[in-house]
Short mmCIF file of C-alpha atoms and ligand atoms in Angstrom, two decimals:
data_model
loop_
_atom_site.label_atom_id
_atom_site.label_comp_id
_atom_site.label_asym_id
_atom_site.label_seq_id
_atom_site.Cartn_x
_atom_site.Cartn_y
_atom_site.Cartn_z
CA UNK A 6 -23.23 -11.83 -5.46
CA UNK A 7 -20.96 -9.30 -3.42
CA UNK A 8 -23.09 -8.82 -0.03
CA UNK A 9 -21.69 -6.11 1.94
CA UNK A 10 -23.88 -7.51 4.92
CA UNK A 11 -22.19 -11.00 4.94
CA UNK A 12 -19.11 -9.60 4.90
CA UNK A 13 -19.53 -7.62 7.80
CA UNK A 14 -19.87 -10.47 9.75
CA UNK A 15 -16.55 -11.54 9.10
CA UNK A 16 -15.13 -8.85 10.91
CA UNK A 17 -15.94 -8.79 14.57
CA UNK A 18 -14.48 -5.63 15.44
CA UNK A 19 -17.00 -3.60 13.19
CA UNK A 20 -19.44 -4.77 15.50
CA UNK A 21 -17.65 -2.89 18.49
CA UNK A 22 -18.79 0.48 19.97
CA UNK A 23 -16.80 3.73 20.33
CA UNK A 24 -18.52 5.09 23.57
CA UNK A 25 -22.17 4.92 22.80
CA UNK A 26 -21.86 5.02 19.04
CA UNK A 27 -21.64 2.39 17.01
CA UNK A 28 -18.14 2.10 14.84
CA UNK A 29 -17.70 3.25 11.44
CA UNK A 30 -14.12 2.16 10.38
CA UNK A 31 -13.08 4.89 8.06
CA UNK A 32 -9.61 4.83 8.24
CA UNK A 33 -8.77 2.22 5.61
CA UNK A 34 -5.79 3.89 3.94
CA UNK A 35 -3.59 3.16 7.21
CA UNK A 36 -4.44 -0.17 8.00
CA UNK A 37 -7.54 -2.42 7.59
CA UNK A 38 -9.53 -4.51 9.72
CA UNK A 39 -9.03 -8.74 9.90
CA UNK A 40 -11.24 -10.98 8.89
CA UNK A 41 -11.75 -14.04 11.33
CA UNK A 42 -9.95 -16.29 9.01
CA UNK A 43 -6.98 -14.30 9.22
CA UNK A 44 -7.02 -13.76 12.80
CA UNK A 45 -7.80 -18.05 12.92
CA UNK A 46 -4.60 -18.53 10.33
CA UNK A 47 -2.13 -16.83 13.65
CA UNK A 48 -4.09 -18.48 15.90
CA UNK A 49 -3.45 -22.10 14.20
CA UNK A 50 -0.47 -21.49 13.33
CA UNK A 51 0.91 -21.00 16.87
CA UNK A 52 -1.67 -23.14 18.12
CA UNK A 53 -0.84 -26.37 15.94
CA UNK A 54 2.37 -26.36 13.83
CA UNK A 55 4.56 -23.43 15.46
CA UNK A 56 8.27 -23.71 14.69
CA UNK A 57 11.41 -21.96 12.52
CA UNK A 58 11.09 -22.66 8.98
CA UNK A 59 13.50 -23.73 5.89
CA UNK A 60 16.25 -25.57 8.18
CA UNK A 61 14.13 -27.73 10.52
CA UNK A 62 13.64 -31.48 9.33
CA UNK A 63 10.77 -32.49 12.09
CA UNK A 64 7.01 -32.62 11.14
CA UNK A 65 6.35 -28.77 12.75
CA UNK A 66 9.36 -27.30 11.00
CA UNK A 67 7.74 -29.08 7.29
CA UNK A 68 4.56 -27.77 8.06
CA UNK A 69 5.49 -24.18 9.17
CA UNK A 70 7.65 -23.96 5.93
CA UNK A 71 5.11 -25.65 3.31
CA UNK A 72 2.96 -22.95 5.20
CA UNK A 73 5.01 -20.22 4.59
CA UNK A 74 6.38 -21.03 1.02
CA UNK A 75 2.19 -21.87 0.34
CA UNK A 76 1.31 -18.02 1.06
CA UNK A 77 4.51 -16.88 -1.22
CA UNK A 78 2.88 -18.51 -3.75
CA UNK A 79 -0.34 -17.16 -3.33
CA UNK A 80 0.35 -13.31 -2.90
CA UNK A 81 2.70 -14.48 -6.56
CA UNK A 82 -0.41 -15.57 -7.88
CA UNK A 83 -2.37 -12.90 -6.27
CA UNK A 84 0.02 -10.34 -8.22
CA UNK A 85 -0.15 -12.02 -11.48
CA UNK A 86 3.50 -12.99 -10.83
CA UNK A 87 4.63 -16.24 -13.31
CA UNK A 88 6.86 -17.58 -10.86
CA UNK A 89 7.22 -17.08 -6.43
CA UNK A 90 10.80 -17.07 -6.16
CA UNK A 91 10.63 -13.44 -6.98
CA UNK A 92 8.59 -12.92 -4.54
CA UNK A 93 9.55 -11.69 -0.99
CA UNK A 94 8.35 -11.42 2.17
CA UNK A 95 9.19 -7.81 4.01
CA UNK A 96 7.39 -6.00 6.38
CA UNK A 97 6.01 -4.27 4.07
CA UNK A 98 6.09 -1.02 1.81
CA UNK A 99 8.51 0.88 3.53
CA UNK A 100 11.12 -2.10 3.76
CA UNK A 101 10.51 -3.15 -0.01
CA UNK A 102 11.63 0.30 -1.19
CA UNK A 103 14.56 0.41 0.91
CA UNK A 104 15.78 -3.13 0.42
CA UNK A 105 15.64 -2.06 -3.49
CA UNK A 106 16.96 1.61 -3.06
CA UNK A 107 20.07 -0.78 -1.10
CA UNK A 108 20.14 -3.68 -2.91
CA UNK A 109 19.96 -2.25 -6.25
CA UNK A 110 20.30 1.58 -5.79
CA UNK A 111 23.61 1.42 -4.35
CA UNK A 112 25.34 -1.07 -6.87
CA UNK A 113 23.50 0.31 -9.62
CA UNK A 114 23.18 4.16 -9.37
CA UNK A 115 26.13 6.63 -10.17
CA UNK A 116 26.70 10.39 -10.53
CA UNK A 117 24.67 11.91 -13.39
CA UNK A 118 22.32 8.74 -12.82
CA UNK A 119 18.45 10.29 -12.14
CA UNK A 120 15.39 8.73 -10.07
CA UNK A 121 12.19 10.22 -11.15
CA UNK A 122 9.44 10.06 -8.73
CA UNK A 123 6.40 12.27 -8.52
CA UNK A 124 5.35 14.98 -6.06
CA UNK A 125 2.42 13.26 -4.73
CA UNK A 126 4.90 10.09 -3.51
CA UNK A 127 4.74 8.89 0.11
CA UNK A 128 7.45 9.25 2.20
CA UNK A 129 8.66 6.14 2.15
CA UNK A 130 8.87 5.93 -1.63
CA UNK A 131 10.71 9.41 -1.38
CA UNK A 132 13.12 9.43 1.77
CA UNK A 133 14.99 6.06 1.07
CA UNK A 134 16.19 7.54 -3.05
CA UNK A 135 16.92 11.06 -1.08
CA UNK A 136 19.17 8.59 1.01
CA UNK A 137 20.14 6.42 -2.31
CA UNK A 138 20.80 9.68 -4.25
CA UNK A 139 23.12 10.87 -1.56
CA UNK A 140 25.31 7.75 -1.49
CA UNK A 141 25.22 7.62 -4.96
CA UNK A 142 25.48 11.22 -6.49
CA UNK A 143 22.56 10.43 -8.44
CA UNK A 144 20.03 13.10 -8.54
CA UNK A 145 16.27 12.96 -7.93
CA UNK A 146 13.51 14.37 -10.18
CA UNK A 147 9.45 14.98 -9.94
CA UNK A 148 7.08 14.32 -12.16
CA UNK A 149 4.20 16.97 -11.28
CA UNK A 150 0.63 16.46 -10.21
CA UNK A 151 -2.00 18.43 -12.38
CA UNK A 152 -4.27 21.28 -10.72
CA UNK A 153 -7.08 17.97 -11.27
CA UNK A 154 -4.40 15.44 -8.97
CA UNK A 155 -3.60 13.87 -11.88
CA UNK A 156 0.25 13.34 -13.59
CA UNK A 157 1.04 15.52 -15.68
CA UNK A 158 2.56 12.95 -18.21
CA UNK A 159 3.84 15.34 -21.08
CA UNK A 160 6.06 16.41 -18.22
CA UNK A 161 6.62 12.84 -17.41
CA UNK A 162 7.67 12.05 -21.34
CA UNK A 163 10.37 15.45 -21.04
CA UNK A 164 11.78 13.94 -18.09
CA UNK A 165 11.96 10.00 -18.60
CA UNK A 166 15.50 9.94 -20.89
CA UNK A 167 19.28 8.62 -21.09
CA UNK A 168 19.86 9.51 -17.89
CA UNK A 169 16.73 7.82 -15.91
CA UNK A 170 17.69 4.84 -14.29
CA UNK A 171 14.60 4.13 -12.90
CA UNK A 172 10.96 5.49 -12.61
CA UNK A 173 9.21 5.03 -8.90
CA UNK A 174 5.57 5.76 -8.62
CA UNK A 175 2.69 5.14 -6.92
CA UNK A 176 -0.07 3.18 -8.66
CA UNK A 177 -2.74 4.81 -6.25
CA UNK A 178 -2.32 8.37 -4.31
CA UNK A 179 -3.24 7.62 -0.35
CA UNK A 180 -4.15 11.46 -0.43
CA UNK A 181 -5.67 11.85 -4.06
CA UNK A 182 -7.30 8.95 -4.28
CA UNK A 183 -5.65 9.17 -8.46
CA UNK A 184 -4.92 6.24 -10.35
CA UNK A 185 -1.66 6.49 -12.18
CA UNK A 186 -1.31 5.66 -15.77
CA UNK A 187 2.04 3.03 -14.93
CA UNK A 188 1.78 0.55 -17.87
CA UNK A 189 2.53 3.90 -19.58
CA UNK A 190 5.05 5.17 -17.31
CA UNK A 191 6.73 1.50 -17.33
CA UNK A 192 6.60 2.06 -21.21
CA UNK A 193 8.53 5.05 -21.12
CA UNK A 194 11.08 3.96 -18.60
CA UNK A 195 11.86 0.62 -20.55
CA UNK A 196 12.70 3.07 -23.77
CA UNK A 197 15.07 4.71 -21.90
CA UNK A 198 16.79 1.53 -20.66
CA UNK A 199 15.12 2.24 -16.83
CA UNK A 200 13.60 0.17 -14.36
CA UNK A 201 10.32 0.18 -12.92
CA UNK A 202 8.78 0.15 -9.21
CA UNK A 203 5.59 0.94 -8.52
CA UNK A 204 4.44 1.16 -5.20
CA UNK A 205 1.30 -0.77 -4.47
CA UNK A 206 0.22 0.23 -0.89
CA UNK A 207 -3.00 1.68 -2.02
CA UNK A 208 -3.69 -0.26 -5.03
CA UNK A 209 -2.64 -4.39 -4.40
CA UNK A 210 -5.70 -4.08 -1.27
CA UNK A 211 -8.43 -2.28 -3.71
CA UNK A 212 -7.61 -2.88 -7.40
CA UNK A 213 -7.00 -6.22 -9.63
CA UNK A 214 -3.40 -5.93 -9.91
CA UNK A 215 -1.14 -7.74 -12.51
CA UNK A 216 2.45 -7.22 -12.49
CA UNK A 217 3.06 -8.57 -15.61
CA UNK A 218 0.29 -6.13 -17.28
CA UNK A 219 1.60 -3.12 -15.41
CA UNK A 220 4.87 -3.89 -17.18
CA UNK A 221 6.88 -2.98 -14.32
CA UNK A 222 10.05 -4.10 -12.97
CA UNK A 223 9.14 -4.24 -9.13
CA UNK A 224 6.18 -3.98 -7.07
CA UNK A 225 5.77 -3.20 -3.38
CA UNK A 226 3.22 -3.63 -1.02
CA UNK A 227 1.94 -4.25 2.70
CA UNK A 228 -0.14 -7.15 4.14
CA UNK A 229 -1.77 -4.90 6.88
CA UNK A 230 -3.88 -2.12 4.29
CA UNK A 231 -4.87 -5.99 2.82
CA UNK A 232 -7.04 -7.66 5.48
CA UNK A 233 -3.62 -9.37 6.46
CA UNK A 234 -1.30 -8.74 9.56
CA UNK A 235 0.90 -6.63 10.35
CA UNK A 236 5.03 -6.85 10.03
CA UNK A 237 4.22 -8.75 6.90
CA UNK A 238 4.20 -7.47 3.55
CA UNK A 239 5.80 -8.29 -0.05
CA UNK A 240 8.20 -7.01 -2.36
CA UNK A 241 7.79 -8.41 -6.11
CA UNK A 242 11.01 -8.51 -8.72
CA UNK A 243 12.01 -9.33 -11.91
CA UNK A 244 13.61 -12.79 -10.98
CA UNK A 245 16.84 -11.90 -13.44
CA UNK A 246 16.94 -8.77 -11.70
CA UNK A 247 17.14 -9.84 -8.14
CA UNK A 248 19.36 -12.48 -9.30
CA UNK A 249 22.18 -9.64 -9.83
CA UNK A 250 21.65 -7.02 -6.60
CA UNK A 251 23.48 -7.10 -3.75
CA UNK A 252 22.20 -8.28 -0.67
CA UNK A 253 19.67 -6.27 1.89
CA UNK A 254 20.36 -7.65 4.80
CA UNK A 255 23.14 -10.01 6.08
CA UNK A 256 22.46 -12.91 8.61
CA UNK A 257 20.97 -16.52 8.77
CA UNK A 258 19.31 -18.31 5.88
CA UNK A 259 20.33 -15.84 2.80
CA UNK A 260 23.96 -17.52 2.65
CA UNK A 261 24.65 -20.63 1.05
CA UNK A 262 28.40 -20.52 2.61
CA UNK A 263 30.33 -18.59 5.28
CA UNK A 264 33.12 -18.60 5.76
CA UNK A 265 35.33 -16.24 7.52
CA UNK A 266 36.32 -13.80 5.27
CA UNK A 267 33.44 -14.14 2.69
CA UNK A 268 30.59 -15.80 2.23
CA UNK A 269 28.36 -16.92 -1.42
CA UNK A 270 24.49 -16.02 -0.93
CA UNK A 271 21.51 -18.60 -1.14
CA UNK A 272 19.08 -18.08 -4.68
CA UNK A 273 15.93 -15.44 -4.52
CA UNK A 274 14.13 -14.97 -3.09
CA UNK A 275 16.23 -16.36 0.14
CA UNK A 276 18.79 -14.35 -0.47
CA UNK A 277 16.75 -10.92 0.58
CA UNK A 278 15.03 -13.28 3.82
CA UNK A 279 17.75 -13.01 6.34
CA UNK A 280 16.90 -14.09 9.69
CA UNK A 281 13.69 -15.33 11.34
CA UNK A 282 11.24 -13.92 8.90
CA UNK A 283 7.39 -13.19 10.57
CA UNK A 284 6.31 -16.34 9.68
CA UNK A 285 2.71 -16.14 11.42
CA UNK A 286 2.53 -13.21 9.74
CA UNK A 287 3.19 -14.04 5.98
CA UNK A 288 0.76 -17.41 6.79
CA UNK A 289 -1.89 -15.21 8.14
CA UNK A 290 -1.50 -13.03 4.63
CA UNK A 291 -1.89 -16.00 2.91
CA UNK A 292 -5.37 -16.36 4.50
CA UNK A 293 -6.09 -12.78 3.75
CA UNK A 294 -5.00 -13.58 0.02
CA UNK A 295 -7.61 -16.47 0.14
CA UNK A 296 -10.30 -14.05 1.32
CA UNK A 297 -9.72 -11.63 -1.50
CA UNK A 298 -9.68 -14.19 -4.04
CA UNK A 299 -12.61 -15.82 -2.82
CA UNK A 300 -14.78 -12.37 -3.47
CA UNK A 301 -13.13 -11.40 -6.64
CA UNK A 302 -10.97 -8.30 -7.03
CA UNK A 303 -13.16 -6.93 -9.65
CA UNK A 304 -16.27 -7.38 -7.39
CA UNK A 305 -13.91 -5.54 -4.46
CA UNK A 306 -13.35 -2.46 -6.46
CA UNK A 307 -17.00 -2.41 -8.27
CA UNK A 308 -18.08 -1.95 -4.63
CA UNK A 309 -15.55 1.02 -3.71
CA UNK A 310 -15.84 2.61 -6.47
CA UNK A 311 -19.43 3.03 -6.27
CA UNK A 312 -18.46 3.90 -2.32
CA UNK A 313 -16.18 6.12 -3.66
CA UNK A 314 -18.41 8.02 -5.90
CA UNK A 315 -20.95 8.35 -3.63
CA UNK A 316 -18.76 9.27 -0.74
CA UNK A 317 -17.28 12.09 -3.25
CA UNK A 318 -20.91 13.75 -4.55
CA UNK A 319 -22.17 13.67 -1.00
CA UNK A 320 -19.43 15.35 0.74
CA UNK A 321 -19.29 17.78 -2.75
CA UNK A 322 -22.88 18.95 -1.55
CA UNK A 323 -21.24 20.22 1.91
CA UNK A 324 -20.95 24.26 1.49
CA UNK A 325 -17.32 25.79 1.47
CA UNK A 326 -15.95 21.97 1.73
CA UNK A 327 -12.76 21.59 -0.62
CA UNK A 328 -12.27 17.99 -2.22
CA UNK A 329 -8.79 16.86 -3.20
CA UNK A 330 -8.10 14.39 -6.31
CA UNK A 331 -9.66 13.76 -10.05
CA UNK A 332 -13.48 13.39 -10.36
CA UNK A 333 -13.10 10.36 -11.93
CA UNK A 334 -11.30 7.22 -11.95
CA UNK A 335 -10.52 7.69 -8.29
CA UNK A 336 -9.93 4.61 -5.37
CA UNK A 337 -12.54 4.51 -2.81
CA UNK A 338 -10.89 7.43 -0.69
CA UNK A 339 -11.54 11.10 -0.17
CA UNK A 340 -9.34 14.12 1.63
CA UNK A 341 -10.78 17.05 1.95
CA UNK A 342 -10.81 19.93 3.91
CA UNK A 343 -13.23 22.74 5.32
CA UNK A 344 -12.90 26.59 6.06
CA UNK A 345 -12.51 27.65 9.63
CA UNK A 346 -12.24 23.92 10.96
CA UNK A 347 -7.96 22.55 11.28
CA UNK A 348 -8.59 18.49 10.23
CA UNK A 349 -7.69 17.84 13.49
CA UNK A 350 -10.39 19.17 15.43
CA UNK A 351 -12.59 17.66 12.52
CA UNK A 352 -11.58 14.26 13.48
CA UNK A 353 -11.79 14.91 16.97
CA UNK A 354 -15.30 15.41 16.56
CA UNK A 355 -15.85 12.69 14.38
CA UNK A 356 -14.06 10.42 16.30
CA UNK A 357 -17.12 11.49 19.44
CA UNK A 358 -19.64 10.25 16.72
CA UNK A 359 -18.26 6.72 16.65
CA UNK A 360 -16.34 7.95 12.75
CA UNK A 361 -12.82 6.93 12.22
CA UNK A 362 -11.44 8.90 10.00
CA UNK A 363 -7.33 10.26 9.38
CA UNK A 364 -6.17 13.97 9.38
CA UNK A 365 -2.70 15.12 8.85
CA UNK A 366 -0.49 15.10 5.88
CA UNK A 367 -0.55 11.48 5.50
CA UNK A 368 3.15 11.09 5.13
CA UNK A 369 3.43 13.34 2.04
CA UNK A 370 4.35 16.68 3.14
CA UNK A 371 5.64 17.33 -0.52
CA UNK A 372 2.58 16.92 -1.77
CA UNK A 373 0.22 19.02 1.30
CA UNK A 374 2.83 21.80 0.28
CA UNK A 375 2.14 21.51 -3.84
CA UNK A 376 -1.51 21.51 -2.71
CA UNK A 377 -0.92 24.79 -0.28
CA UNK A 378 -2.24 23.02 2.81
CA UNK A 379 -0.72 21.95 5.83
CA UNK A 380 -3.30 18.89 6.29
CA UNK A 381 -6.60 17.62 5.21
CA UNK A 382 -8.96 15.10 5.90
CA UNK A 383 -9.34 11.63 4.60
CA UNK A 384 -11.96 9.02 4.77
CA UNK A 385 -10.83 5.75 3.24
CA UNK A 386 -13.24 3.02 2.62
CA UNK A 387 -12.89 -0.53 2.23
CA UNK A 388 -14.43 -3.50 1.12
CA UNK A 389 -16.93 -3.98 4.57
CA UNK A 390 -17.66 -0.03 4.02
CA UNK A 391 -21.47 0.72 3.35
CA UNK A 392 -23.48 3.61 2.33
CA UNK A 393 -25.09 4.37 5.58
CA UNK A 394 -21.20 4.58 6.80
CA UNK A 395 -20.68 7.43 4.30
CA UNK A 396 -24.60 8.69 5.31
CA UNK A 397 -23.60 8.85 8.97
CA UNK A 398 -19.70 10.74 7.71
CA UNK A 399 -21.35 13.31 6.12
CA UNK A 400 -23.84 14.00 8.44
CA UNK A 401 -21.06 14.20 10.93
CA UNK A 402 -19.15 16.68 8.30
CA UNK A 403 -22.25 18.83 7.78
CA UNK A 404 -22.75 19.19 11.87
CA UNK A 405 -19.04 19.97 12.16
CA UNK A 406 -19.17 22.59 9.62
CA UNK A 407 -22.17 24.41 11.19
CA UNK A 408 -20.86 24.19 14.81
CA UNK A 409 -17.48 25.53 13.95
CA UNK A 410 -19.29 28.19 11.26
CA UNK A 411 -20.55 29.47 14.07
CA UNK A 412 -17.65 30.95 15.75
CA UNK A 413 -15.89 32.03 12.20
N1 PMP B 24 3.04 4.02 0.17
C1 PMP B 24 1.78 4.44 0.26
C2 PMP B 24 1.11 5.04 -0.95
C3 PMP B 24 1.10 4.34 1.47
O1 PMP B 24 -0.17 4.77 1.57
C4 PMP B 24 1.76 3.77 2.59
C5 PMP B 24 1.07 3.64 3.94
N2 PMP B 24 0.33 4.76 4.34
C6 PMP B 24 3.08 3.33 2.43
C7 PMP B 24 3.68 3.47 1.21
C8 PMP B 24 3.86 2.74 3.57
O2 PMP B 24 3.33 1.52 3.97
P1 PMP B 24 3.88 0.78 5.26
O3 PMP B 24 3.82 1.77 6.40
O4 PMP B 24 2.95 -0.37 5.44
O5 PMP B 24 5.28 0.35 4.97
#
């Protein structure tokens, strides 16, 4: 039995106050909150078995690495992965795509070679194949986003062909709350002899996720949007495929010998982990992993998407407001925007009610201009999220609107 209630007690910091106001956490989407087990797997960690992992031989060194390998597995399992060692630890997103748009982009792509994205991608899974496609001469291409925020896929079919070397999507817009279709878009890239990555940001915190269902070739996504810490997050591959890149970055512990004028590289996923890795930080996703697990990933997104839903028709009732996204089949976020008020000033004034909430263009300026704003709003809810939360936003919304109507 999913009880929002119970939940909220594992969170201490939803119990702070914003001034006077009580806090209502809206700003999933960037980062979550930590649940005390994750904030107790740091603590114990430094507390009880700190010390570098993979080449120590004393007792703290074999617990901090059967620690550290223990979460890999877990986040594997997590994903539906059949095996850890293609499983990495980064910190996070933004350092998944570029360790693959290096690693594999730059050995791999060529002139005449194209990377088809979509216009609603965040920057990070846009800026490092701008950077790729410049080294490279390959060229990039966009799969467009639907007057409803959906892909428009007979679009996608035209441009998926011979010269596609891979297709990089989002499975879950941070701004449209859409859920791409990627087991199909993974279809239609294998035909053509492509790879697959799908950014996971905004789906591996809220959705059940299975890499090997999604059919895709890579998979990307942060600890800190998952109850977990921050500077930690993963980067899933097709073992055979790692196996053949290049190395990310050089340095301790992905080298099985140096010497000096070359060296040989250790076997995935070491090879991609040079250095000292955040090791509290991959242990306390672990924990995070555990939570999720423990409360059921299907029972996680039953409870934003009837959030979601609710959040959506409430806000819909709001005269003048503009909603962003599909009706349907959304994540448990909304943007939207209002006449006469700049999102800013919106979450100004939310932000004196106790309501955290985002404005801006939420690092996809591509797709603010294919919408024809310059920002909107976004609430994003989460798992701890209740209706009286989306109650007290749209009250908020509804005051906003009629104070700043008044001067329009
Ligand atoms: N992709 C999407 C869809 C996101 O929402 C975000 C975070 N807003 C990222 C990538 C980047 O994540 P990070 O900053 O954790 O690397």
């Amino acid at each position: 039995m999913y009880n929002v209630q119970e939940i909220r007690h594992d969170f201490s910091i939803l119990k702070r106050r914003v001034g006077e106001k009580k806090l209502v956490y809206l700003d999933n989407a960037a980062t979550s909150q930590k649940p005390r087990r994750v904030i107790e797997a740091l603590t114990e960690h430094y507390e009880q078995h700190n010390a570098n992992i993979q080449r120590g031989v004393h007792r703290l060194a074999e617990e901090a690495t059967a620690a550290y390998e223990g979460s890999r597995e877990k986040i594997a399992r997590f994903l539906g992965a059949p095996d850890s060692c293609g499983l990495i630890f980064t910190r996070g997103t933004t350092e998944s795509i570029n360790l693959v748009a290096h690693a594999w982009g730059r050995k791999n792509l060529r002139e005449g070679d194209e990377v088809v994205l979509t216009e609603a991608e965040h920057h990070s899974n846009l800026v490092p194949w701008q950077l790729a496609a410049r080294d490279t001469g390959a060229k990039l291409r966009f799969v467009p986003i639907l007057d409803d925020g959906t892909l428009d896929m007979e679009e996608a079919e035209r441009l998926i062909g011979p010269r596609t070397k891979l297709v990089s999507v989002i499975h879950a817009s941070n701004v449209l709350a859409t859920i791409n279709p990627v087991e199909r878009l993974a279809e239609l890239a294998h035909d053509a002899g492509a790879l697959m990555l799908v950014d996971g940001a905004q789906s591996a915190p809220h959705l059940p996720v299975d890499v090997e269902a999604l059919g895709c070739d890579f998979f990307a996504g942060s600890g800190h949007k998952m109850l977990g810490p921050t500077g930690v997050g993963f980067l899933w591959g097709r073992p055979e495929i790692l196996d053949e890149m290049d190395p990310f970055l050089g340095g301790g512990e992905m080298i099985r010998e140096v010497h000096l004028d070359h060296s040989t590289w250790n076997d995935i996923p070491h090879k991609f982990e040079a250095g000292t890795m955040n090791i509290a930080q991959a242990i306390g996703l672990g924990a995070a992993v555990d939570y999720l697990d423990e409360l059921g990933m299907e029972n996680v997104r039953e409870h934003e998407r009837r959030l979601g839903e609710y959040a959506y028709r409430r806000l819909s009732e709001i005269e003048g407001i503009v909603l962003y996204g599909p009706e349907e089949d959304r994540t448990g976020l909304v943007s939207f925007s209002l006449p006469d008020v700049h999102p800013h000033d919106l979450s100004q004034i939310l932000d004196e009610e106790g309501i955290a909430i985002r404005s801006g263009h939420h690092c996809c300026q591509p797709l603010m201009r294919r919408l024809g704003v310059a920002a909107t709003a976004r609430a994003s809810f989460y798992l701890y999220n209740t209706e009286e939360e989306v109650d007290a936003l749209v009250g908020a919304v509804t005051r906003a609107r009629e104070f700043f109507g008044a001067f329009a």
